[in-house]
PDB file of C-alpha atoms in Angstrom:
ATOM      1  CA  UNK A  15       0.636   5.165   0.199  1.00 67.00           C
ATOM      2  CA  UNK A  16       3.096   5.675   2.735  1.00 83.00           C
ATOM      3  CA  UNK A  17       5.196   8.455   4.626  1.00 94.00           C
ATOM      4  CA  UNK A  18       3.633  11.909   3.856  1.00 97.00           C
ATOM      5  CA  UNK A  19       2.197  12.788   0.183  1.00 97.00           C
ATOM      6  CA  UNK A  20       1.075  15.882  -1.540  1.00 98.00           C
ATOM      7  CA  UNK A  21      -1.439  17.177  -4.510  1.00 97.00           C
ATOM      8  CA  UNK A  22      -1.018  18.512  -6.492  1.00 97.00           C
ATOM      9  CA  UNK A  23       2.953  18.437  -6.961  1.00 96.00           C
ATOM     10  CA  UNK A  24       2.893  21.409  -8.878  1.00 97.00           C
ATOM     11  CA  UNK A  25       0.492  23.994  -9.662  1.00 96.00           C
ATOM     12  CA  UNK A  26       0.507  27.422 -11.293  1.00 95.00           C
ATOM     13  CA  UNK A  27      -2.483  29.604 -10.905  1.00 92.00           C
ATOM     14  CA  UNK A  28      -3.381  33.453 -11.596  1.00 89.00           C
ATOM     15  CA  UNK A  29      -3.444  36.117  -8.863  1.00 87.00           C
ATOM     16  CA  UNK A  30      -7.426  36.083  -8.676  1.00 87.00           C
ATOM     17  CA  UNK A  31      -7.686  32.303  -8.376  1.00 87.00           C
ATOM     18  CA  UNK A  32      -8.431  30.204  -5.648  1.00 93.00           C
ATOM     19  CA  UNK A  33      -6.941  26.480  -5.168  1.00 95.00           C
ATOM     20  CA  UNK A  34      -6.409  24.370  -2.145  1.00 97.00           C
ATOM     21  CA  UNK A  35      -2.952  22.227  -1.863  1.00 98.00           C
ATOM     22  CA  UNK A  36      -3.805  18.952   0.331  1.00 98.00           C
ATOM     23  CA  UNK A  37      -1.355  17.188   2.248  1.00 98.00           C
ATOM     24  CA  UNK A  38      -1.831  13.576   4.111  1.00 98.00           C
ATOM     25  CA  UNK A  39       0.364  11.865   6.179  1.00 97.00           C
ATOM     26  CA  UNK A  40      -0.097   8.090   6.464  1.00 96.00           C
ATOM     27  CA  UNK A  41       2.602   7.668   9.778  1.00 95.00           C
ATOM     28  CA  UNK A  42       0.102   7.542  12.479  1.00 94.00           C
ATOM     29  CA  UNK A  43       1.428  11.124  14.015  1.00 93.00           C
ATOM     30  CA  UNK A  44      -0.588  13.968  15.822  1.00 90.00           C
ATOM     31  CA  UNK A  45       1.380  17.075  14.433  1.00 91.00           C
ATOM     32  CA  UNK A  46       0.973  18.774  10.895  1.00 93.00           C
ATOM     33  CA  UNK A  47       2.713  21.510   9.469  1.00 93.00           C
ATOM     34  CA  UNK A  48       2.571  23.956   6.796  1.00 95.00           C
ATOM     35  CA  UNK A  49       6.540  25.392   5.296  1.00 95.00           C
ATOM     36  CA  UNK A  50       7.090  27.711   2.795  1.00 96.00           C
ATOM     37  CA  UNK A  51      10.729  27.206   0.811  1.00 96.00           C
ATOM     38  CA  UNK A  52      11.989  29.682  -1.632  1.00 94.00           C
ATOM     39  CA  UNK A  53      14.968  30.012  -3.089  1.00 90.00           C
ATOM     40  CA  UNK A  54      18.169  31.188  -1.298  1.00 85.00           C
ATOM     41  CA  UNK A  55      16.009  31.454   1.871  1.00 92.00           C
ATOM     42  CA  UNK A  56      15.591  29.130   5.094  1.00 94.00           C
ATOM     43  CA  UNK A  57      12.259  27.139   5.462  1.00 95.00           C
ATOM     44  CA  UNK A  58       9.632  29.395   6.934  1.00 92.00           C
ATOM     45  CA  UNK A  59       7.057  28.020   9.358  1.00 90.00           C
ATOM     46  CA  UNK A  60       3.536  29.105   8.364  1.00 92.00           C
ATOM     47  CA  UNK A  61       0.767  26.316  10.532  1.00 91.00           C
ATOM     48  CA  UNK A  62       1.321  24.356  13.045  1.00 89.00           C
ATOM     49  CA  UNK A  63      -1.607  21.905  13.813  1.00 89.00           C
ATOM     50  CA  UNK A  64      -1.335  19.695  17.201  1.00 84.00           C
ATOM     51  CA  UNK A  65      -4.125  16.889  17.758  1.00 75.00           C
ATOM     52  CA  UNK A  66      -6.296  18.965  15.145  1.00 72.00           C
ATOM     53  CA  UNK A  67      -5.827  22.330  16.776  1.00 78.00           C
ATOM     54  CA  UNK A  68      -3.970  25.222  15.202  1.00 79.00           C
ATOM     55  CA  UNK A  69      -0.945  25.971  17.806  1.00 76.00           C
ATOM     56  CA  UNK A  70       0.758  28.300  15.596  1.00 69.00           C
ATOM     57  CA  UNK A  71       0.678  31.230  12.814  1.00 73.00           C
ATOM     58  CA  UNK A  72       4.148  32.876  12.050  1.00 67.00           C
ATOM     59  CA  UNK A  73       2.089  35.807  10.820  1.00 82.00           C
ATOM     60  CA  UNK A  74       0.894  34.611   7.883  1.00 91.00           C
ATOM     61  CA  UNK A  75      -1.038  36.054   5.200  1.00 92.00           C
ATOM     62  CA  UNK A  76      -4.310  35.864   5.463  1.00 92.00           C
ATOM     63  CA  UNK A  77      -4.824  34.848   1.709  1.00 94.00           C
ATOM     64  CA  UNK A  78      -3.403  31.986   3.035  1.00 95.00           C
ATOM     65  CA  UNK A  79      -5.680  29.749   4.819  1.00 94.00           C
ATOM     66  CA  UNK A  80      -5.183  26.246   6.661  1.00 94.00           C
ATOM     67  CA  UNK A  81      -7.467  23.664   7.583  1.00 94.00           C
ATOM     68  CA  UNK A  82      -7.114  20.165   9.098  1.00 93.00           C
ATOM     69  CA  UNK A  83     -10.178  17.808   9.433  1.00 93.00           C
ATOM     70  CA  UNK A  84      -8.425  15.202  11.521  1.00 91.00           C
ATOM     71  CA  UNK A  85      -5.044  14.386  11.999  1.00 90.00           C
ATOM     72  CA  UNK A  86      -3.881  13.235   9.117  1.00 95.00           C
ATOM     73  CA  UNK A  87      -5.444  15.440   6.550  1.00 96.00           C
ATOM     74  CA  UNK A  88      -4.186  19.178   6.013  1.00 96.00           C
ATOM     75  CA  UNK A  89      -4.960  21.679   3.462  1.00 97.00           C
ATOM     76  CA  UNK A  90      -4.088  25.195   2.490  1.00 97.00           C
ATOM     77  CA  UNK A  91      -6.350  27.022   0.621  1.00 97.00           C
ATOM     78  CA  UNK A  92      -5.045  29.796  -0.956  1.00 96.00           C
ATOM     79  CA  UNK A  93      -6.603  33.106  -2.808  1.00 93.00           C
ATOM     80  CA  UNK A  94      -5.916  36.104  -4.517  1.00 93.00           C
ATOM     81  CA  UNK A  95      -2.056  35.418  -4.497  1.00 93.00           C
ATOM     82  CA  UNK A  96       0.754  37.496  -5.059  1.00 94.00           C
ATOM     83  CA  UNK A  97       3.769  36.879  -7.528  1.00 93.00           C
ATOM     84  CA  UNK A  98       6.013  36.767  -4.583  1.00 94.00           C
ATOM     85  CA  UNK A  99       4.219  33.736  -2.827  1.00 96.00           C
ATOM     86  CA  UNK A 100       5.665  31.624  -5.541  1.00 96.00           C
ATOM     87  CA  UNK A 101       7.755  28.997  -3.951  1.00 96.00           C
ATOM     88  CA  UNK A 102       7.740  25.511  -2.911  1.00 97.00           C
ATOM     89  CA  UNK A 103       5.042  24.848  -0.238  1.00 98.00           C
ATOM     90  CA  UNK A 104       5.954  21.613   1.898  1.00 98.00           C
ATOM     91  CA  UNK A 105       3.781  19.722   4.435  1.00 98.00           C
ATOM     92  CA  UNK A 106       5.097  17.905   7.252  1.00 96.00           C
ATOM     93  CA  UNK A 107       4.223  15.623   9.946  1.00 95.00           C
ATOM     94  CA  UNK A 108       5.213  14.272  13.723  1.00 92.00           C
ATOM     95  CA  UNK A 109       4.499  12.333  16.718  1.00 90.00           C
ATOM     96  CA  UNK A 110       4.488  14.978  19.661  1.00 81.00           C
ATOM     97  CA  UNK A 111       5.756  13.379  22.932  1.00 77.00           C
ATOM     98  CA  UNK A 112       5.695  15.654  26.316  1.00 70.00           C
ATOM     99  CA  UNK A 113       9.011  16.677  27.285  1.00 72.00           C
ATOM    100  CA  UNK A 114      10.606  14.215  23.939  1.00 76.00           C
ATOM    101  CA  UNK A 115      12.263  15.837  20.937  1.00 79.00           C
ATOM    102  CA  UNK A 116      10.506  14.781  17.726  1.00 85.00           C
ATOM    103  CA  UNK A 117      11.751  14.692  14.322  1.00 91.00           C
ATOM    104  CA  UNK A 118       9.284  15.772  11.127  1.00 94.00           C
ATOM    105  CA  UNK A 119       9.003  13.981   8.470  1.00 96.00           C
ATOM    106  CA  UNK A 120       8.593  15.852   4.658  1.00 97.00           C
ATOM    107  CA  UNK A 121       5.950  15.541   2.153  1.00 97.00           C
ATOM    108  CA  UNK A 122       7.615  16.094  -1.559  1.00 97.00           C
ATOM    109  CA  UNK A 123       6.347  19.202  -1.815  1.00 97.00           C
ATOM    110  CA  UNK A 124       3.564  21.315  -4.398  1.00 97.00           C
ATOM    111  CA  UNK A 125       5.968  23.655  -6.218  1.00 97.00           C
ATOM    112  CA  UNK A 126       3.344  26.947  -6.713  1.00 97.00           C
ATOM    113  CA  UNK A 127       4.137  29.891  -9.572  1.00 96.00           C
ATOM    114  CA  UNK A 128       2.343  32.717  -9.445  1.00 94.00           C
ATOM    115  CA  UNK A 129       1.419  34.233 -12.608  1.00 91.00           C
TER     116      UNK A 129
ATOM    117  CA  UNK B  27      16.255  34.736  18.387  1.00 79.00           C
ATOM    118  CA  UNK B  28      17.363  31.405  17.158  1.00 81.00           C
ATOM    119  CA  UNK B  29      19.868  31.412  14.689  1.00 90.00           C
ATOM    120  CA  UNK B  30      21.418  28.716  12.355  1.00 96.00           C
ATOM    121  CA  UNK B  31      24.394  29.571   9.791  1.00 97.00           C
ATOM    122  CA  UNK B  32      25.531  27.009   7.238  1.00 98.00           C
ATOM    123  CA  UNK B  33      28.224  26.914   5.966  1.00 97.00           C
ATOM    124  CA  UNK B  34      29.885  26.747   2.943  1.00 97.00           C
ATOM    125  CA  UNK B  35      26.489  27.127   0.697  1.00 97.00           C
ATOM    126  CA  UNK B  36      28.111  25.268  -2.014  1.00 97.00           C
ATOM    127  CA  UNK B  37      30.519  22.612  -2.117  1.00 98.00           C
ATOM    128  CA  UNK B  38      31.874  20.654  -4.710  1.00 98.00           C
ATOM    129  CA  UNK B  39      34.353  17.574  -4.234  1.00 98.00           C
ATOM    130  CA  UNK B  40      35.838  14.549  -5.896  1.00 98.00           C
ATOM    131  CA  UNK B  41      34.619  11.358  -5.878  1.00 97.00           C
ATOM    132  CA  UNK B  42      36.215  10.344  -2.666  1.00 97.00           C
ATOM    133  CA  UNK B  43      37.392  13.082  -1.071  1.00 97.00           C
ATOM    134  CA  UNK B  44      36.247  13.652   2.080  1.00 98.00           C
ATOM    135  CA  UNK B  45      34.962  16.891   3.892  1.00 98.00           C
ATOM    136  CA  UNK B  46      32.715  18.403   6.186  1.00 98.00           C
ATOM    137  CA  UNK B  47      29.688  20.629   6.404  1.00 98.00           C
ATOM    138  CA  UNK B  48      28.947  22.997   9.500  1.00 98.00           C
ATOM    139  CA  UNK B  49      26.017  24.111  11.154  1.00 98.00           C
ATOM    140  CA  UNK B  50      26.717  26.719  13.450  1.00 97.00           C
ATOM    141  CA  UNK B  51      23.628  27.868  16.156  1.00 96.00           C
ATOM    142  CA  UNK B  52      22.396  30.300  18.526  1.00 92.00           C
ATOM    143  CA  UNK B  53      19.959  29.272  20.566  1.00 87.00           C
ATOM    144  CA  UNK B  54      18.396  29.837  24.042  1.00 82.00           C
ATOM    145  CA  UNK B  55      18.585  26.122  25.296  1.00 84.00           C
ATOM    146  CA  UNK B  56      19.014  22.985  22.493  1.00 88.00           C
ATOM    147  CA  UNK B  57      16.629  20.439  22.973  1.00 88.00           C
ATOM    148  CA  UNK B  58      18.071  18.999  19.777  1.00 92.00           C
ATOM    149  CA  UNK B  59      20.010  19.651  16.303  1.00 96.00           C
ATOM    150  CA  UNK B  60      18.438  17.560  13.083  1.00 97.00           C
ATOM    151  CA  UNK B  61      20.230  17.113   9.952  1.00 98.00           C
ATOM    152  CA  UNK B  62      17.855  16.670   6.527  1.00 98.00           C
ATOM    153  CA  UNK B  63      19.459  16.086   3.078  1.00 98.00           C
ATOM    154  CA  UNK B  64      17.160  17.575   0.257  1.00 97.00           C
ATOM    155  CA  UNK B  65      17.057  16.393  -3.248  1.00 96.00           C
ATOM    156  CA  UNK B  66      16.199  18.591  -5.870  1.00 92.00           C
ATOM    157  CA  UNK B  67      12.350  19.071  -6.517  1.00 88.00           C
ATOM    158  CA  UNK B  68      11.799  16.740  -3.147  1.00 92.00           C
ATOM    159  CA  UNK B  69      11.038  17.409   0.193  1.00 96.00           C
ATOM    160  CA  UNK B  70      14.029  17.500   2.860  1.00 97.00           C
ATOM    161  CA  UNK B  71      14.597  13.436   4.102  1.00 97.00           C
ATOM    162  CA  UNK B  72      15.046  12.945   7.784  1.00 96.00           C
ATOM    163  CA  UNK B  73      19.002  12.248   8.637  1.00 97.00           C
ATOM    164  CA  UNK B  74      20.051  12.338  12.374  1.00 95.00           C
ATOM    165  CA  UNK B  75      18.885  13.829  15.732  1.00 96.00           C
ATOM    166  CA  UNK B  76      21.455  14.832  18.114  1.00 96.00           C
ATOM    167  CA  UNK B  77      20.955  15.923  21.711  1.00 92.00           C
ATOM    168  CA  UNK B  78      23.398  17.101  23.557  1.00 92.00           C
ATOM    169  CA  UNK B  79      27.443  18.428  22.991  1.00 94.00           C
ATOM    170  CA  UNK B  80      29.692  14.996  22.519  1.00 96.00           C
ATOM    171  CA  UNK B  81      27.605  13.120  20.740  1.00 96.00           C
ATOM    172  CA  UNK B  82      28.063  11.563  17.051  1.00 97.00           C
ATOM    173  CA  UNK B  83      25.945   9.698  14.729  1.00 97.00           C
ATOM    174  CA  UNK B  84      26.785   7.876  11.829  1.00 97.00           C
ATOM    175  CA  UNK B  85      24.696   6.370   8.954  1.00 95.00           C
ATOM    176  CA  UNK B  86      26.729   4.892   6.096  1.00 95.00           C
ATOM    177  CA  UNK B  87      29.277   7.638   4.879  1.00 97.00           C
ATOM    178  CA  UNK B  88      27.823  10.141   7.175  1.00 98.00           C
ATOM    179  CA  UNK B  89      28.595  11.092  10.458  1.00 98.00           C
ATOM    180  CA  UNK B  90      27.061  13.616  12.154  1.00 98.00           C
ATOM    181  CA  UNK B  91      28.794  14.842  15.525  1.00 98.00           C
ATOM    182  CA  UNK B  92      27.710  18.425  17.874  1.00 97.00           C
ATOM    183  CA  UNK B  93      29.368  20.424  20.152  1.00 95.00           C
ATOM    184  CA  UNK B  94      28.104  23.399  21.875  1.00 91.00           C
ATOM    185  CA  UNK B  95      27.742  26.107  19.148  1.00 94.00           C
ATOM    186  CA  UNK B  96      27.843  23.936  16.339  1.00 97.00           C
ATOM    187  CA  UNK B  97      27.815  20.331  14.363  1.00 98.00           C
ATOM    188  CA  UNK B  98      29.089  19.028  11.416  1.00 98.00           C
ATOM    189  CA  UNK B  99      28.118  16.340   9.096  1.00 98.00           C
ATOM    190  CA  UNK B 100      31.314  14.582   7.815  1.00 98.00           C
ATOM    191  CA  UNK B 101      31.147  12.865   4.787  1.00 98.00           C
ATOM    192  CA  UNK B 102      33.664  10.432   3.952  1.00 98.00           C
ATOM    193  CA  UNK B 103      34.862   8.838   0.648  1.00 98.00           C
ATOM    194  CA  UNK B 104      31.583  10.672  -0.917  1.00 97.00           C
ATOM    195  CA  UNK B 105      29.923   8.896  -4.000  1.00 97.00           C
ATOM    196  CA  UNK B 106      28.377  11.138  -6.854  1.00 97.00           C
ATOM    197  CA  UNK B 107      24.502  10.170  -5.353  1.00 97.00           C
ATOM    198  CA  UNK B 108      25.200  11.844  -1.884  1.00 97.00           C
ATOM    199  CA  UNK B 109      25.044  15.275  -4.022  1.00 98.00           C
ATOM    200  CA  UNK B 110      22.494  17.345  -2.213  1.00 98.00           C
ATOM    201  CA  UNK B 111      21.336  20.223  -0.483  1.00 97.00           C
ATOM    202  CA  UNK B 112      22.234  19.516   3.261  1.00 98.00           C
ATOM    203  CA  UNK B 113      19.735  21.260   5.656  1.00 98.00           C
ATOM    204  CA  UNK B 114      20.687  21.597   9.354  1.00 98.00           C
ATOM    205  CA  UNK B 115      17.804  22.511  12.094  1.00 96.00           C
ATOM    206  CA  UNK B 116      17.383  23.184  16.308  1.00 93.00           C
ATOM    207  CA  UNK B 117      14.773  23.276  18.336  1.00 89.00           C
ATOM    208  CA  UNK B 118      15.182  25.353  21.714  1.00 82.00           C
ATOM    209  CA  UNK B 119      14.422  24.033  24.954  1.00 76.00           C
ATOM    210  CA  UNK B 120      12.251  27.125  25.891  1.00 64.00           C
ATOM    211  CA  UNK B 121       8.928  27.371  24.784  1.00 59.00           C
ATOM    212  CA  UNK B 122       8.910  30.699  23.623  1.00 50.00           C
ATOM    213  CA  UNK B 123       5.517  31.006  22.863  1.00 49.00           C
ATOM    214  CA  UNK B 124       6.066  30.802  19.334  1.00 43.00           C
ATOM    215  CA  UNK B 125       6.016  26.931  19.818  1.00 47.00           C
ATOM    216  CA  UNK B 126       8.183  24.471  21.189  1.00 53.00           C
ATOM    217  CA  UNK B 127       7.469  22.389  17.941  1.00 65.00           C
ATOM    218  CA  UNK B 128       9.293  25.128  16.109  1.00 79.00           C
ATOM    219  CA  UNK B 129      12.478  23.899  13.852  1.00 87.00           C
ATOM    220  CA  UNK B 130      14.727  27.048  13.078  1.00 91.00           C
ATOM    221  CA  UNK B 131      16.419  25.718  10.026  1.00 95.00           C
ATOM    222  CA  UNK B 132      20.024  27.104   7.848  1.00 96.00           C
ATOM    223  CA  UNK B 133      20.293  27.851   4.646  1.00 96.00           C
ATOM    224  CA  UNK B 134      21.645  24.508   3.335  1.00 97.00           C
ATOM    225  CA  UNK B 135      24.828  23.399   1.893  1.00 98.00           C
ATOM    226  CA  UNK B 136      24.626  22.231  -1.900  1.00 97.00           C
ATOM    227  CA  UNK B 137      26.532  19.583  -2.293  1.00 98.00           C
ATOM    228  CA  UNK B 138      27.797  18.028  -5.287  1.00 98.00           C
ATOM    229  CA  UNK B 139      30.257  15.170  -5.535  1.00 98.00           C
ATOM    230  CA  UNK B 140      31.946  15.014  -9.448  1.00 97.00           C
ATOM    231  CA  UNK B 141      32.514  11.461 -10.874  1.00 96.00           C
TER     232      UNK B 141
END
C-alpha cells in the first residue's frame, strides 16, 4: 500500500447505527486529518491530529468521534447520524515542519449516505 | 476570516484551447497557496505550492503563477484527461488559534475539456 488509503470506500448506514471509517497513511508523516466534502460546498475541516494529539475541532458534532492510535492510523466513529451528514468524508495526511509550509496529501475518500 | 473564491465553477473548452482558472483570497498573512485537481469519486491530488507574489510553477500543461490577491492555474493546449474539478487552498501566516495547519479551500472549478 502506498500514499494514504481508506475503508470502507463507501458505506451507507441508518440513522441509529454505529460504524467507524479508518484511514492509514503509509508516507511516514506526523499530521492526520479528518474533511468533510459535500456537494457545492468547500472542504470543511473537522480533526486535526499532530504527533497523535488532537490540535483541532471545527465544532464538530459530537456524533462524530475521532481517534488516532499512532500516527498513521485514524478513525472516525460515527453514531446516530443525521440525513444531512451524508457526504464524502476524506482523510488526509502531512509532515509538520516548524516555521515550513506543508502540503497534505488525500486519501480517496469513504463516500457516506445517510438513510 | 480567510476567504477563497473560485472562479468560473464550470468550464468547458476544446481540445486545445487554452484558458485559465482563478483563485482569488483573503487572508491575514499567506504562508502559501496549493492547487489540488480532484477526479470524480477520488480524493483531491496534490498539484503545486506557491509562496510568495511573483512566483510560477509549471508541471506539464499546467502552470500555476500568484500574485497578491490571487493565482491562476493556466492550462495550455488542454487534452480531454485534464477534465477535473480544480481545488485552490491558503494557509495564513497567523496562527489564529484555529490552527496554523488549517487549509481554507474554494469551491473548485469543474473542468471539462471536449474531444
Amino acid at each position: 500500500e502506498t500514499g494514504v488509503t481508506q475503508t470502507p470506500r463507501h458505506l451507507v448506514m441508518g440513522m441509529t447505527n454505529k460504524k467507524s471509517l479508518k484511514c492509514e497513511q503509509h508516507l511516514g508523516h506526523n499530521a492526520m486529518y479528518w474533511y468533510k466534502q459535500s456537494a457545492k460546498k468547500p472542504l470543511e475541516l473537522m480533526f486535526v491530529y499532530s504527533l497523535e494529539e488532537r490540535v483541532e475541532n471545527n465544532s464538530v458534532p459530537s456524533r462524530f468521534s475521532p481517534e488516532c492510535p499512532n500516527s498513521s492510523h485514524l478513525f472516525l466513529h460515527l453514531h446516530t447520524l443525521q440525513p444531512e451528514d451524508s457526504a464524502l468524508y476524506l482523510c488526509a495526511s502531512s509532515q509538520e515542519r516548524p516555521e515550513e509550509v506543508y502540503e497534505q496529501y488525500f486519501g480517496p475518500g469513504t463516500r457516506l449516505t445517510v438513510t | 476570516e480567510d476567504q477563497v473564491t473560485q472562479s468560473p465553477e464550470a468550464l468547458r473548452l476544446q481540445e486545445g484551447e487554452s484558458s485559465s482558472l482563478n483563485c482569488s483570497y483573503t487572508v491575514s498573512g499567506l504562508r502559501g497557496l496549493f492547487w489540488y485537481r480532484q477526479d470524480p469519486g477520488k480524493g483531491p491530488e496534490f498539484l503545486f505550492t506557491l509562496y510568495s507574489a511573483g512566483e510560477e510553477k509549471e508541471k506539464e500543461r499546467l502552470k500555476a503563477t500568484l500574485t497578491k490577491k490571487e493565482s491562476f492555474l493556466h492550462i495550455t493546449a488542454p487534452k480531454p484527461e485534464d477534465s477535473a474539478t480544480y481545488l485552490c487552498a491558503v494557509q495564513a501566516e497567523e496562527y489564529s488559534g484555529a490552527g496554523s495547519y488549517q487549509l481554507t479551500f474554494g469551491k473548485g472549478t469543474k473542468l471539462s475539456v471536449i474531444p
